[in-house]
CSV table of C-alpha atoms in Angstrom, one decimal:
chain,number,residue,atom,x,y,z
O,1,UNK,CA,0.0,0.0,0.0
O,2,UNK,CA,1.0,3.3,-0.6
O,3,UNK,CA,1.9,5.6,2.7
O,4,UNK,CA,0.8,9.2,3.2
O,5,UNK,CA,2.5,11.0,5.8
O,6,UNK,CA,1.5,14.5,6.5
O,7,UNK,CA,3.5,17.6,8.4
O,8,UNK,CA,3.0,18.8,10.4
O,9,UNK,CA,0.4,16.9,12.8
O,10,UNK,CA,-0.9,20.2,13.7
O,11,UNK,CA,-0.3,24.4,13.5
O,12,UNK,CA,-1.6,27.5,14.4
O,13,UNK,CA,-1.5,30.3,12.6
O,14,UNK,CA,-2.9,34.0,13.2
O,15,UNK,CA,-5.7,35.1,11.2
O,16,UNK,CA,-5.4,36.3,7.7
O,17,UNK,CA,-1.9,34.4,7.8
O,18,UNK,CA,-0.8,31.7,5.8
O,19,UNK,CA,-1.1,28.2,6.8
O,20,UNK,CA,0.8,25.5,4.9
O,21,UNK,CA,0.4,21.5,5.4
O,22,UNK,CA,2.9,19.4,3.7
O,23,UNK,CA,2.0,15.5,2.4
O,24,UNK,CA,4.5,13.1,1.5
O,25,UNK,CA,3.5,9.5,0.0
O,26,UNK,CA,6.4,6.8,-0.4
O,27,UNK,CA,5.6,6.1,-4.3
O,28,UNK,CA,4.6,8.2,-7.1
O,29,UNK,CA,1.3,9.8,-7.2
O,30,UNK,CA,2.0,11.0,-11.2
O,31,UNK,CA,0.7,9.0,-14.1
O,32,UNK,CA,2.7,8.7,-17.2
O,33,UNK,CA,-0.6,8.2,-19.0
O,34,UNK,CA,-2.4,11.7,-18.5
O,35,UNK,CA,0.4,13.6,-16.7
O,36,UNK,CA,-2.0,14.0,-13.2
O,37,UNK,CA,-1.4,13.7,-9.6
O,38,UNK,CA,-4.0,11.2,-8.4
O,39,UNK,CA,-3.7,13.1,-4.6
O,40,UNK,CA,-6.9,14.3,-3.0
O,41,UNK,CA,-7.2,17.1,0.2
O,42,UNK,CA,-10.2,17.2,2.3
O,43,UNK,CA,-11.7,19.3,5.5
O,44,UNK,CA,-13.0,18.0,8.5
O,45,UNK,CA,-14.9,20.3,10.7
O,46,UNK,CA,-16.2,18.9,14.2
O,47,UNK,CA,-19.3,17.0,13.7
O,48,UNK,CA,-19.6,17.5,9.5
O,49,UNK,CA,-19.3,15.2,7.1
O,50,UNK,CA,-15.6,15.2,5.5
O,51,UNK,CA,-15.5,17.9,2.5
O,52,UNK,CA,-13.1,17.6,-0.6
O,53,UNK,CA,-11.5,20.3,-1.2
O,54,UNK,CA,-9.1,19.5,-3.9
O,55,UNK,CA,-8.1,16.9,-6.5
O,56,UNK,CA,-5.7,16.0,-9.2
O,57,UNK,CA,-3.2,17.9,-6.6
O,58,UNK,CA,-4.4,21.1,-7.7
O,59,UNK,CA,-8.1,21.2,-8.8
O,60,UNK,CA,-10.3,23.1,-6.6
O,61,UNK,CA,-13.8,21.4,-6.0
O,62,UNK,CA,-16.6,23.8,-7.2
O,63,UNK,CA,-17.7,26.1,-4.2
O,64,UNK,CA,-14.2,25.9,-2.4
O,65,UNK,CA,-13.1,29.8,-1.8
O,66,UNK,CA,-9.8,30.4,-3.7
O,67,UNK,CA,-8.0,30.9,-0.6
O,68,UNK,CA,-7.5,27.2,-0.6
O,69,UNK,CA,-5.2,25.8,-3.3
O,70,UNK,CA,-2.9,22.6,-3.5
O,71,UNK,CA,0.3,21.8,-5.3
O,72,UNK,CA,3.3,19.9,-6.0
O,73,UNK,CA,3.7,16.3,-8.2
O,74,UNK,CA,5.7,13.0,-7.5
O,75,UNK,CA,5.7,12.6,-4.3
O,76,UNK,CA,5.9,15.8,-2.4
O,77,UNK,CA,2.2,17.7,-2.2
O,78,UNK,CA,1.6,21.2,-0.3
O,79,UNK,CA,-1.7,22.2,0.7
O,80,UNK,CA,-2.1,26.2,1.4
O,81,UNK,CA,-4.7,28.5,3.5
O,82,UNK,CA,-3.1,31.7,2.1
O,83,UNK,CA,-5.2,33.9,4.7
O,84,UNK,CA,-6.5,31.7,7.3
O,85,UNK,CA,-10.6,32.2,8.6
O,86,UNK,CA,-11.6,31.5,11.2
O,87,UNK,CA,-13.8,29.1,9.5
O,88,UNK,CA,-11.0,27.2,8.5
O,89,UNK,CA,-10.7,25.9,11.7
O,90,UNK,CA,-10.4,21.7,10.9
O,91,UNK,CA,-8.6,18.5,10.2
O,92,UNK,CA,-7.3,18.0,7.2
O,93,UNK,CA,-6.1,14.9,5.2
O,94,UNK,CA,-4.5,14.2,2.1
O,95,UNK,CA,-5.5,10.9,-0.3
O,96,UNK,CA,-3.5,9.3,-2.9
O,97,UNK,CA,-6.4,7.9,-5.6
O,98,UNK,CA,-3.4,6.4,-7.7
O,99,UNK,CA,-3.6,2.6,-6.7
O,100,UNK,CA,-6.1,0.4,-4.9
O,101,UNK,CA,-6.4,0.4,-2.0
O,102,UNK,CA,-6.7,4.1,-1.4
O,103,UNK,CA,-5.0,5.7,1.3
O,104,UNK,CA,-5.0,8.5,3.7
O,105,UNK,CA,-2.4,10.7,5.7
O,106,UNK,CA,-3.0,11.3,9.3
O,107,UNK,CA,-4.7,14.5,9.0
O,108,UNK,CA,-3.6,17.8,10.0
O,109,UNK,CA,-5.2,20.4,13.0
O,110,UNK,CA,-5.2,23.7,12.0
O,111,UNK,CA,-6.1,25.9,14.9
O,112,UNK,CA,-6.4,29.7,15.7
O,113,UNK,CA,-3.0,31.2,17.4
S,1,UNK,CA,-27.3,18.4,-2.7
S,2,UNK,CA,-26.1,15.0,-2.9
S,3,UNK,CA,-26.6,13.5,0.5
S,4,UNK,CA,-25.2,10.2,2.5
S,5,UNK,CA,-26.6,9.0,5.8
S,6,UNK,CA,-25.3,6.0,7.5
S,7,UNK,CA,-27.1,3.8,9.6
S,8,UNK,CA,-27.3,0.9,11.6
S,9,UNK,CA,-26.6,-0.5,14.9
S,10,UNK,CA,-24.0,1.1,17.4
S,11,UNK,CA,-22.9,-2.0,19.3
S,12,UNK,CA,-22.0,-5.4,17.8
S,13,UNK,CA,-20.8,-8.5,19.3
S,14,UNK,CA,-17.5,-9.8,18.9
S,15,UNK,CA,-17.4,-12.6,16.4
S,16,UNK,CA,-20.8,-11.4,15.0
S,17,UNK,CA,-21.3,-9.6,12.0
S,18,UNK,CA,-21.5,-5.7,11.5
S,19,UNK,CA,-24.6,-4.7,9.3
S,20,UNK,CA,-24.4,-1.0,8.1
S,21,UNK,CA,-26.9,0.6,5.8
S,22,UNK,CA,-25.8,3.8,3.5
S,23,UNK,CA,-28.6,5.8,2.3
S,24,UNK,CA,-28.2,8.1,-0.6
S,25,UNK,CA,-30.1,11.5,-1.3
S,26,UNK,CA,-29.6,13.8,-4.3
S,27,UNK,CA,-28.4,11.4,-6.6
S,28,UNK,CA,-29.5,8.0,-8.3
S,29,UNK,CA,-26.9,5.1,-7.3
S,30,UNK,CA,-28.5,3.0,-10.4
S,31,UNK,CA,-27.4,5.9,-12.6
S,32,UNK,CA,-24.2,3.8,-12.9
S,33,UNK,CA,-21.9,7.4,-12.9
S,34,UNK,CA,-20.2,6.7,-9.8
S,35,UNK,CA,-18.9,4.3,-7.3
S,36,UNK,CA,-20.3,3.9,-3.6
S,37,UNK,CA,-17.7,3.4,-0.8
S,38,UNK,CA,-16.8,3.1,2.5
S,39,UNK,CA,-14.1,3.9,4.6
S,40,UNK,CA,-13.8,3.8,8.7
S,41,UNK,CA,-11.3,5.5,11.2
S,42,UNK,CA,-10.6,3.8,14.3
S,43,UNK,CA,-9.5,6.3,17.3
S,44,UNK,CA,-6.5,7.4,17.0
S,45,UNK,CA,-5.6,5.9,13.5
S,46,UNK,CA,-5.9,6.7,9.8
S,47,UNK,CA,-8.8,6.7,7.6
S,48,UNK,CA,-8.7,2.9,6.2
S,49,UNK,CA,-10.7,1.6,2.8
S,50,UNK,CA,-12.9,-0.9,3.0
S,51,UNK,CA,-14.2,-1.7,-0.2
S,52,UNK,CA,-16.5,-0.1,-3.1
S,53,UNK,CA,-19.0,-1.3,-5.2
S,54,UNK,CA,-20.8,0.1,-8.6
S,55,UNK,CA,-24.4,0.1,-9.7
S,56,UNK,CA,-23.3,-3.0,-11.6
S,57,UNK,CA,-22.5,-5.1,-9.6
S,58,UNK,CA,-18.2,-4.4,-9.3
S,59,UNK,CA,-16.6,-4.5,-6.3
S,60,UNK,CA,-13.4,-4.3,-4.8
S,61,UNK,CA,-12.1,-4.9,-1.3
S,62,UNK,CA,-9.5,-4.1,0.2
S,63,UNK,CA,-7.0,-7.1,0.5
S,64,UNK,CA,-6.6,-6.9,4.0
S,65,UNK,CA,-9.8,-7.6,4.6
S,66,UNK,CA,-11.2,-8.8,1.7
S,67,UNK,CA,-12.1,-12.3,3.0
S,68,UNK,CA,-14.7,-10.4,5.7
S,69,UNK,CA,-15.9,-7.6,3.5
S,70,UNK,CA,-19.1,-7.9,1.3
S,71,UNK,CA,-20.7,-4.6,-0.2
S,72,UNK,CA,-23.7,-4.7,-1.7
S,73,UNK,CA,-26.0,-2.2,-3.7
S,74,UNK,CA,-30.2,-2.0,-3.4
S,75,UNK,CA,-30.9,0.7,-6.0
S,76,UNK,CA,-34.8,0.3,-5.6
S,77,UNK,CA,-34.3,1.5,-2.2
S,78,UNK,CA,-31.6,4.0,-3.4
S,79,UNK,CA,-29.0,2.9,-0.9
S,80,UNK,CA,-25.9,0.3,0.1
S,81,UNK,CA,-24.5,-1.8,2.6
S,82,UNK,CA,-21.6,-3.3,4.1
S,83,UNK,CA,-21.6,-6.5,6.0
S,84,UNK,CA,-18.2,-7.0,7.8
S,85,UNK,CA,-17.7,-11.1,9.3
S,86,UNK,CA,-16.4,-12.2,12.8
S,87,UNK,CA,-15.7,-8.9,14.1
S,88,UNK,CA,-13.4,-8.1,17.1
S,89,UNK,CA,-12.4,-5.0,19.1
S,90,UNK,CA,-9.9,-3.7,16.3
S,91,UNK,CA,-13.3,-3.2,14.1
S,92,UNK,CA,-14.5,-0.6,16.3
S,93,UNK,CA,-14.6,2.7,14.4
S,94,UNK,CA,-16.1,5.3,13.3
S,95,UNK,CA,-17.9,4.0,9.8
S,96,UNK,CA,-18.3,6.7,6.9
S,97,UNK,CA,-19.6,5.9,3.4
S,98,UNK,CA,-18.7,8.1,0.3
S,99,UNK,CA,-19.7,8.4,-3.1
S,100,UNK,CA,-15.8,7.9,-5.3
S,101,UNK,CA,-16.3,10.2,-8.9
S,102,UNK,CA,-14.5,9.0,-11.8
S,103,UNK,CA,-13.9,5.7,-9.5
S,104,UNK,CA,-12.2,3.2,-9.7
S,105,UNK,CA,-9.4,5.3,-8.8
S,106,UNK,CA,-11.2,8.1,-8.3
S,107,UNK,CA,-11.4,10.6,-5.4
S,108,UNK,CA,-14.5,11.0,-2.8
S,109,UNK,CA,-16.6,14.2,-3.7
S,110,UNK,CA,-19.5,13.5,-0.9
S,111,UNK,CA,-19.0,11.5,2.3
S,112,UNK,CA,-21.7,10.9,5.2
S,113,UNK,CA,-21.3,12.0,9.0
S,114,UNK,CA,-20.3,8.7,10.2
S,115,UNK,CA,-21.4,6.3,12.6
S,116,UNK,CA,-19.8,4.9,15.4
S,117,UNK,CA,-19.4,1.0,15.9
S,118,UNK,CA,-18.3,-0.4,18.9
S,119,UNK,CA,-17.7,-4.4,19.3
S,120,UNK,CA,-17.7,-5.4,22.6
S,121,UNK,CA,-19.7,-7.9,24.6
């Protein structure tokens, strides 16, 4: 199986500053056969339902603000808050979709500082 | 708005079988677009894959438990299970099911609140 391994486990960062969450998986996330990252992100918040946020590494999910944006390829994957809300208050994970089965990091906590 | 409610009982046995129900607003699973999924996170772990299954009938498990995993589709009553065999205390965990787009190998674009199984006697 393919290992996701986020960084940090947690972070908090002031509002309207950036907050950055790093996701590393232990094979290649990039197909030779359409040039995409097969790595999800998603949101948490306490008590909701888990919300995507982003696939092919970089493709924002219709309705996600554009503060939110993903990037990076092979193996190495960034996910980036540039002005942090206080809505954005959650756990987040990353998913590599590239083999069967599935996998997911550990999930980030983003908190207020 | 797509919608995904899970359902079923809270506490199961050990060496019984869990039963969990997936019902699905918004969409049609017999519209064959997608594939219908479920995941679970034990306490303090990561989110595991359990298997996934398509209006047709396809399935996949995941190996590691492939032997106690069956998921099956009811698209009369617009919903899908998972039965899980001879469960013990490392099945307890918080059960979510998720509808995968552009599956198999696709990415989860709607996900239900989860439900909480305990096994225990």
């Amino acid at each position: 199986d393919v290992v996701m391994t986020q960084s940090p486990d947690s972070l908090a960062v002031s509002l309207g500053e950036r907050a950055t969450i790093n996701c590393k998986s232990s094979q290649s996330l990039l197909s030779s056969s359409n040039n995409k990252n097969y790595l999800a992100w998603y949101q948490q918040k306490s008590g909701q339902p888990l919300k995507l946020l982003i696939y092919w590494a970089s493709t924002r999910e219709s309705g996600v603000p554009d503060r939110f944006s993903g990037s990076g390829s092979g193996t190495d994957f960034t996910l980036t808050i540039s002005s942090l809300q206080a809505e954005d208050v959650a756990l987040y994970y990353c998913q590599q979709y590239y083999s069967t089965p599935p996998t997911f990091g550990q999930g980030t906590t983003v908190e207020v500082k | 708005q797509v919608q995904l409610q899970e359902s079923g009982p809270g506490l199961v046995e050990p060496s019984q079988t869990l039963s969990l129900t997936c019902t699905v607003s918004g969409d049609s699973i017999g519209s064959g677009n997608y594939f219908w999924n479920w995941i679970r996170q034990p306490a303090g772990k990561k989110l595991e894959w359990l298997g996934r299954m398509n209006s047709w009938g396809r399935t996949y498990y995941n190996p590691s438990l492939r032997s106690r995993v069956t998921i099956s589709v009811d698209t009369s009553k617009n919903q899908f299970s998972l039965s899980l065999s001879s469960v013990t205390a490392t099945d307890t965990a918080v059960y979510y099911c998720a509808r995968e787009k552009m599956g198999p190998l696709g990415f989860f674009d709607y996900w239900g609140q989860g439900t909480l199984v305990t096994v225990s006697s």
